[in-house]
mmCIF file of C-alpha atoms in Angstrom:
data_model
loop_
_atom_site.group_PDB
_atom_site.id
_atom_site.type_symbol
_atom_site.label_atom_id
_atom_site.label_comp_id
_atom_site.label_asym_id
_atom_site.label_seq_id
_atom_site.Cartn_x
_atom_site.Cartn_y
_atom_site.Cartn_z
ATOM 1 C CA ASN A 1 -0.502 51.397 -10.005
ATOM 2 C CA ALA A 2 2.885 49.616 -9.081
ATOM 3 C CA GLY A 3 2.609 45.531 -9.285
ATOM 4 C CA VAL A 4 3.571 42.777 -7.198
ATOM 5 C CA MET A 5 7.031 43.281 -6.132
ATOM 6 C CA GLN A 6 9.466 40.798 -5.641
ATOM 7 C CA ASN A 7 12.810 40.958 -3.696
ATOM 8 C CA PRO A 8 15.832 39.924 -4.341
ATOM 9 C CA ARG A 9 15.096 39.051 -7.693
ATOM 10 C CA HIS A 10 17.980 36.852 -7.710
ATOM 11 C CA LEU A 11 19.733 35.216 -3.932
ATOM 12 C CA VAL A 12 22.711 32.785 -3.789
ATOM 13 C CA ARG A 13 23.339 31.256 -0.661
ATOM 14 C CA ARG A 14 25.454 28.636 0.734
ATOM 15 C CA ARG A 15 24.228 25.773 2.616
ATOM 16 C CA GLY A 16 23.348 26.452 6.281
ATOM 17 C CA GLN A 17 23.016 29.946 5.851
ATOM 18 C CA GLU A 18 19.211 31.417 5.810
ATOM 19 C CA ALA A 19 17.107 32.918 2.917
ATOM 20 C CA ARG A 20 14.463 35.726 3.825
ATOM 21 C CA LEU A 21 12.119 36.697 0.125
ATOM 22 C CA ARG A 22 9.757 39.727 0.690
ATOM 23 C CA CYS A 23 7.137 40.681 -1.222
ATOM 24 C CA SER A 24 4.888 43.563 -1.960
ATOM 25 C CA PRO A 25 1.234 43.114 -2.898
ATOM 26 C CA MET A 26 -0.478 45.230 -5.128
ATOM 27 C CA LYS A 27 -1.879 48.139 -3.820
ATOM 28 C CA GLY A 28 -5.033 47.426 -1.909
ATOM 29 C CA HIS A 29 -4.746 44.120 -2.044
ATOM 30 C CA SER A 30 -4.475 42.099 1.551
ATOM 31 C CA HIS A 31 -4.576 38.306 0.553
ATOM 32 C CA VAL A 32 -0.759 36.976 -0.275
ATOM 33 C CA TYR A 33 -0.386 33.509 -1.585
ATOM 34 C CA TRP A 34 3.487 31.881 -2.183
ATOM 35 C CA TYR A 35 4.391 29.721 -4.226
ATOM 36 C CA ARG A 36 7.573 27.423 -5.281
ATOM 37 C CA GLN A 37 8.357 26.217 -8.622
ATOM 38 C CA LEU A 38 11.210 23.512 -9.020
ATOM 39 C CA PRO A 39 13.055 23.393 -11.650
ATOM 40 C CA GLU A 40 11.267 22.533 -14.876
ATOM 41 C CA GLU A 41 7.742 21.777 -13.045
ATOM 42 C CA GLY A 42 5.039 23.559 -12.461
ATOM 43 C CA LEU A 43 4.237 26.424 -9.561
ATOM 44 C CA LYS A 44 2.927 24.742 -5.995
ATOM 45 C CA PHE A 45 1.181 26.181 -3.383
ATOM 46 C CA MET A 46 2.698 27.055 0.136
ATOM 47 C CA VAL A 47 0.924 29.282 2.308
ATOM 48 C CA TYR A 48 -1.902 32.235 2.145
ATOM 49 C CA LEU A 49 -1.597 34.902 3.950
ATOM 50 C CA GLN A 50 -3.937 38.219 5.521
ATOM 51 C CA LYS A 51 -2.500 40.760 7.118
ATOM 52 C CA GLU A 52 -1.129 39.224 10.435
ATOM 53 C CA ASN A 53 -3.030 35.813 10.000
ATOM 54 C CA ILE A 54 -1.772 32.532 8.561
ATOM 55 C CA ILE A 55 -4.769 31.339 6.678
ATOM 56 C CA ASP A 56 -3.989 28.137 5.045
ATOM 57 C CA GLU A 57 -0.338 27.028 5.318
ATOM 58 C CA SER A 58 -1.175 23.280 3.787
ATOM 59 C CA GLY A 59 2.411 23.805 0.898
ATOM 60 C CA MET A 60 4.953 24.562 3.476
ATOM 61 C CA PRO A 61 6.954 22.441 4.398
ATOM 62 C CA LYS A 62 6.987 21.571 8.131
ATOM 63 C CA GLU A 63 10.654 22.366 9.146
ATOM 64 C CA ARG A 64 12.766 25.629 8.505
ATOM 65 C CA PHE A 65 10.324 27.272 6.371
ATOM 66 C CA SER A 66 7.669 30.223 7.703
ATOM 67 C CA ALA A 67 5.734 33.258 6.597
ATOM 68 C CA GLU A 68 4.376 36.129 7.880
ATOM 69 C CA PHE A 69 2.481 39.250 6.735
ATOM 70 C CA PRO A 70 2.814 42.217 9.425
ATOM 71 C CA LYS A 71 0.545 45.239 9.832
ATOM 72 C CA GLU A 72 3.030 47.322 8.357
ATOM 73 C CA GLY A 73 5.456 46.115 5.382
ATOM 74 C CA PRO A 74 5.951 43.297 3.073
ATOM 75 C CA SER A 75 5.499 39.605 3.542
ATOM 76 C CA ILE A 76 8.496 37.427 4.323
ATOM 77 C CA LEU A 77 9.148 33.816 3.630
ATOM 78 C CA ARG A 78 11.654 32.739 5.285
ATOM 79 C CA ILE A 79 13.919 29.298 4.873
ATOM 80 C CA GLN A 80 16.556 28.747 7.962
ATOM 81 C CA GLN A 81 19.450 26.089 7.367
ATOM 82 C CA VAL A 82 18.808 26.304 3.540
ATOM 83 C CA VAL A 83 19.764 22.661 1.438
ATOM 84 C CA ARG A 84 19.933 22.274 -1.953
ATOM 85 C CA GLY A 85 16.834 21.246 -2.773
ATOM 86 C CA ASP A 86 15.182 24.873 -1.548
ATOM 87 C CA SER A 87 17.101 26.346 -4.947
ATOM 88 C CA ALA A 88 13.346 26.662 -6.717
ATOM 89 C CA ALA A 89 12.036 30.253 -7.464
ATOM 90 C CA TYR A 90 9.441 31.885 -5.332
ATOM 91 C CA PHE A 91 6.893 33.550 -6.486
ATOM 92 C CA CYS A 92 4.201 35.649 -4.608
ATOM 93 C CA ALA A 93 0.864 36.616 -5.604
ATOM 94 C CA SER A 94 -1.842 39.517 -4.164
ATOM 95 C CA SER A 95 -5.256 39.575 -4.519
ATOM 96 C CA THR A 96 -8.648 41.482 -3.232
ATOM 97 C CA ASN A 97 -10.249 37.821 -2.860
ATOM 98 C CA THR A 98 -11.900 38.119 -6.340
ATOM 99 C CA GLY A 99 -10.924 34.695 -7.818
ATOM 100 C CA GLU A 100 -8.138 36.323 -9.871
ATOM 101 C CA LEU A 101 -4.467 36.351 -8.518
ATOM 102 C CA PHE A 102 -1.489 38.892 -9.373
ATOM 103 C CA PHE A 103 2.144 37.580 -9.960
ATOM 104 C CA GLY A 104 5.126 39.009 -8.708
ATOM 105 C CA GLU A 105 7.944 38.690 -10.673
ATOM 106 C CA GLY A 106 9.776 35.823 -8.631
ATOM 107 C CA SER A 107 12.841 35.469 -6.564
ATOM 108 C CA ARG A 108 15.082 33.045 -7.835
ATOM 109 C CA LEU A 109 17.015 31.113 -4.932
ATOM 110 C CA THR A 110 20.268 29.122 -5.412
ATOM 111 C CA VAL A 111 21.999 26.967 -2.692
ATOM 112 C CA LEU A 112 25.073 26.224 -2.927
ATOM 113 C CA ALA B 1 -7.660 16.666 -3.577
ATOM 114 C CA GLN B 2 -7.801 18.114 -7.091
ATOM 115 C CA THR B 3 -5.092 17.531 -10.010
ATOM 116 C CA VAL B 4 -4.287 19.047 -13.037
ATOM 117 C CA THR B 5 -2.611 17.321 -16.280
ATOM 118 C CA GLN B 6 -0.945 18.058 -18.840
ATOM 119 C CA SER B 7 -0.120 15.758 -21.529
ATOM 120 C CA GLN B 8 2.005 17.412 -24.032
ATOM 121 C CA PRO B 9 5.672 18.768 -22.419
ATOM 122 C CA GLU B 10 6.544 20.222 -25.711
ATOM 123 C CA MET B 11 4.679 22.048 -28.680
ATOM 124 C CA SER B 12 6.248 23.530 -31.524
ATOM 125 C CA VAL B 13 4.086 25.165 -34.334
ATOM 126 C CA GLN B 14 4.999 27.688 -37.419
ATOM 127 C CA GLU B 15 3.918 31.381 -36.975
ATOM 128 C CA ALA B 16 0.772 32.634 -38.047
ATOM 129 C CA GLU B 17 -0.661 28.604 -37.569
ATOM 130 C CA THR B 18 -3.337 27.809 -34.645
ATOM 131 C CA VAL B 19 -2.035 25.531 -31.946
ATOM 132 C CA THR B 20 -4.193 23.820 -29.101
ATOM 133 C CA LEU B 21 -2.799 22.870 -25.958
ATOM 134 C CA SER B 22 -4.672 20.380 -23.867
ATOM 135 C CA CYS B 23 -5.520 20.361 -19.704
ATOM 136 C CA THR B 24 -7.780 17.397 -18.162
ATOM 137 C CA TYR B 25 -8.609 17.705 -14.267
ATOM 138 C CA ASP B 26 -9.703 15.745 -12.037
ATOM 139 C CA THR B 27 -12.433 17.371 -8.979
ATOM 140 C CA SER B 28 -15.621 16.605 -6.761
ATOM 141 C CA GLU B 29 -16.610 20.210 -6.505
ATOM 142 C CA ASN B 30 -18.896 21.279 -9.350
ATOM 143 C CA ASN B 31 -18.174 25.309 -8.586
ATOM 144 C CA TYR B 32 -14.602 26.666 -9.357
ATOM 145 C CA TYR B 33 -12.679 28.487 -12.082
ATOM 146 C CA LEU B 34 -9.916 27.333 -14.318
ATOM 147 C CA PHE B 35 -7.263 29.621 -15.746
ATOM 148 C CA TRP B 36 -4.320 29.357 -18.432
ATOM 149 C CA TYR B 37 -1.139 31.592 -17.126
ATOM 150 C CA LYS B 38 1.668 31.950 -19.821
ATOM 151 C CA GLN B 39 5.172 31.871 -18.455
ATOM 152 C CA PRO B 40 7.846 33.748 -20.885
ATOM 153 C CA PRO B 41 11.451 33.502 -20.412
ATOM 154 C CA SER B 42 11.614 36.466 -17.808
ATOM 155 C CA ARG B 43 9.360 34.211 -15.585
ATOM 156 C CA GLN B 44 6.862 36.167 -14.757
ATOM 157 C CA MET B 45 3.645 34.558 -14.550
ATOM 158 C CA ILE B 46 0.773 36.383 -16.872
ATOM 159 C CA LEU B 47 -2.667 35.449 -16.971
ATOM 160 C CA VAL B 48 -4.194 34.630 -19.992
ATOM 161 C CA ILE B 49 -7.507 33.864 -19.989
ATOM 162 C CA ARG B 50 -10.259 32.703 -16.768
ATOM 163 C CA GLN B 51 -13.156 30.342 -16.760
ATOM 164 C CA GLU B 52 -16.021 29.893 -14.525
ATOM 165 C CA ALA B 53 -16.929 26.643 -14.121
ATOM 166 C CA TYR B 54 -20.716 27.595 -13.961
ATOM 167 C CA LYS B 55 -20.705 29.451 -17.455
ATOM 168 C CA GLN B 56 -21.193 27.218 -20.534
ATOM 169 C CA GLN B 57 -20.013 29.880 -22.993
ATOM 170 C CA ASN B 58 -16.392 29.294 -23.931
ATOM 171 C CA ALA B 59 -13.997 32.219 -22.640
ATOM 172 C CA THR B 60 -12.660 34.243 -25.249
ATOM 173 C CA GLU B 61 -9.443 36.759 -24.939
ATOM 174 C CA ASN B 62 -8.733 38.198 -28.494
ATOM 175 C CA ARG B 63 -5.947 35.745 -30.398
ATOM 176 C CA PHE B 64 -6.957 33.009 -27.156
ATOM 177 C CA SER B 65 -9.908 30.905 -26.704
ATOM 178 C CA VAL B 66 -10.851 27.665 -24.798
ATOM 179 C CA ASN B 67 -12.787 24.873 -25.084
ATOM 180 C CA PHE B 68 -14.472 23.691 -21.449
ATOM 181 C CA GLN B 69 -15.868 20.458 -21.651
ATOM 182 C CA LYS B 70 -17.292 20.211 -17.973
ATOM 183 C CA ALA B 71 -18.731 16.863 -17.788
ATOM 184 C CA ALA B 72 -15.654 15.755 -19.347
ATOM 185 C CA LYS B 73 -13.172 17.236 -17.295
ATOM 186 C CA SER B 74 -11.451 19.095 -20.016
ATOM 187 C CA PHE B 75 -9.819 22.435 -20.415
ATOM 188 C CA SER B 76 -7.922 22.899 -23.876
ATOM 189 C CA LEU B 77 -6.340 26.675 -25.009
ATOM 190 C CA LYS B 78 -6.664 28.012 -29.002
ATOM 191 C CA ILE B 79 -4.092 29.992 -29.773
ATOM 192 C CA SER B 80 -5.128 31.454 -33.038
ATOM 193 C CA ASP B 81 -2.303 33.348 -36.007
ATOM 194 C CA SER B 82 0.377 32.111 -33.158
ATOM 195 C CA GLN B 83 3.498 34.885 -32.610
ATOM 196 C CA LEU B 84 6.536 34.948 -32.068
ATOM 197 C CA GLY B 85 6.136 36.493 -28.702
ATOM 198 C CA ASP B 86 3.337 33.369 -27.652
ATOM 199 C CA THR B 87 6.693 31.440 -26.919
ATOM 200 C CA ALA B 88 6.959 30.356 -23.380
ATOM 201 C CA MET B 89 5.363 27.891 -20.860
ATOM 202 C CA TYR B 90 1.896 27.890 -20.767
ATOM 203 C CA PHE B 91 0.128 26.294 -17.297
ATOM 204 C CA CYS B 92 -3.506 25.176 -16.434
ATOM 205 C CA ALA B 93 -4.342 26.049 -13.529
ATOM 206 C CA PHE B 94 -7.550 24.777 -11.118
ATOM 207 C CA MET B 95 -9.396 26.853 -8.468
ATOM 208 C CA VAL B 96 -11.571 25.717 -5.949
ATOM 209 C CA TYR B 97 -12.792 29.757 -4.398
ATOM 210 C CA PHE B 98 -13.669 29.069 -0.750
ATOM 211 C CA GLY B 99 -12.696 32.526 0.296
ATOM 212 C CA ASN B 100 -9.238 30.960 -0.663
ATOM 213 C CA GLU B 101 -7.956 31.551 -3.995
ATOM 214 C CA LYS B 102 -5.425 28.188 -4.065
ATOM 215 C CA LEU B 103 -4.530 27.440 -7.393
ATOM 216 C CA THR B 104 -3.118 23.701 -8.428
ATOM 217 C CA PHE B 105 -1.071 23.978 -11.380
ATOM 218 C CA GLY B 106 -0.204 21.592 -14.691
ATOM 219 C CA THR B 107 3.041 20.379 -15.317
ATOM 220 C CA GLY B 108 3.096 23.033 -18.353
ATOM 221 C CA THR B 109 3.601 22.626 -22.232
ATOM 222 C CA ARG B 110 6.691 24.361 -23.490
ATOM 223 C CA LEU B 111 5.037 26.128 -26.341
ATOM 224 C CA THR B 112 7.674 27.251 -29.461
ATOM 225 C CA ILE B 113 6.560 30.039 -32.522
ATOM 226 C CA ILE B 114 8.913 28.734 -34.854
ATOM 227 C CA PRO B 115 9.541 31.720 -37.684
#
């Protein structure tokens, strides 16, 4: 049973480009959470999605960031017009809504 | 809003010794979960231990145990017989579970086990 799969593991973008990060939840999991970890900090909640629905986006920046979890395929976190401050590790977690999250290995975004 | 505070940015201990990591939190909720996650250099977040607030008994997982003091809003992690593989960042986290498993994390403690 594969765990939470995130890709790419490392992504380099220049300022102004777009970044797309993908997350495939564990088999049978329909709840997906995205977190951001800035250097030397803890993880910060960004968004909670179920299939085709955004449930809680209270941690998402108001501009340039969006997330989706379509009926088919992985969840995608999209960052438009990236800036240096977007450089961070982005973690995805999935669950069956039983109070335990399973994390992926993260995607490290570097903005040049 | 919930907050989680880890007041020890770094700790080190000799291999085989016992170490305790501190965590305090602030909430007005009565029912919630508390977690300790380990983040080794590989950066993957690994669940170490979980405590439900309604349970008075402290959770234990092999060499890892917690001291949960609900009135004091304290949730410390004790690692016994520490091993080199325990070297990692440790994060305390809080969840108010209302069908939304959003976690609030502390800033972490960097633990180094010295051979």
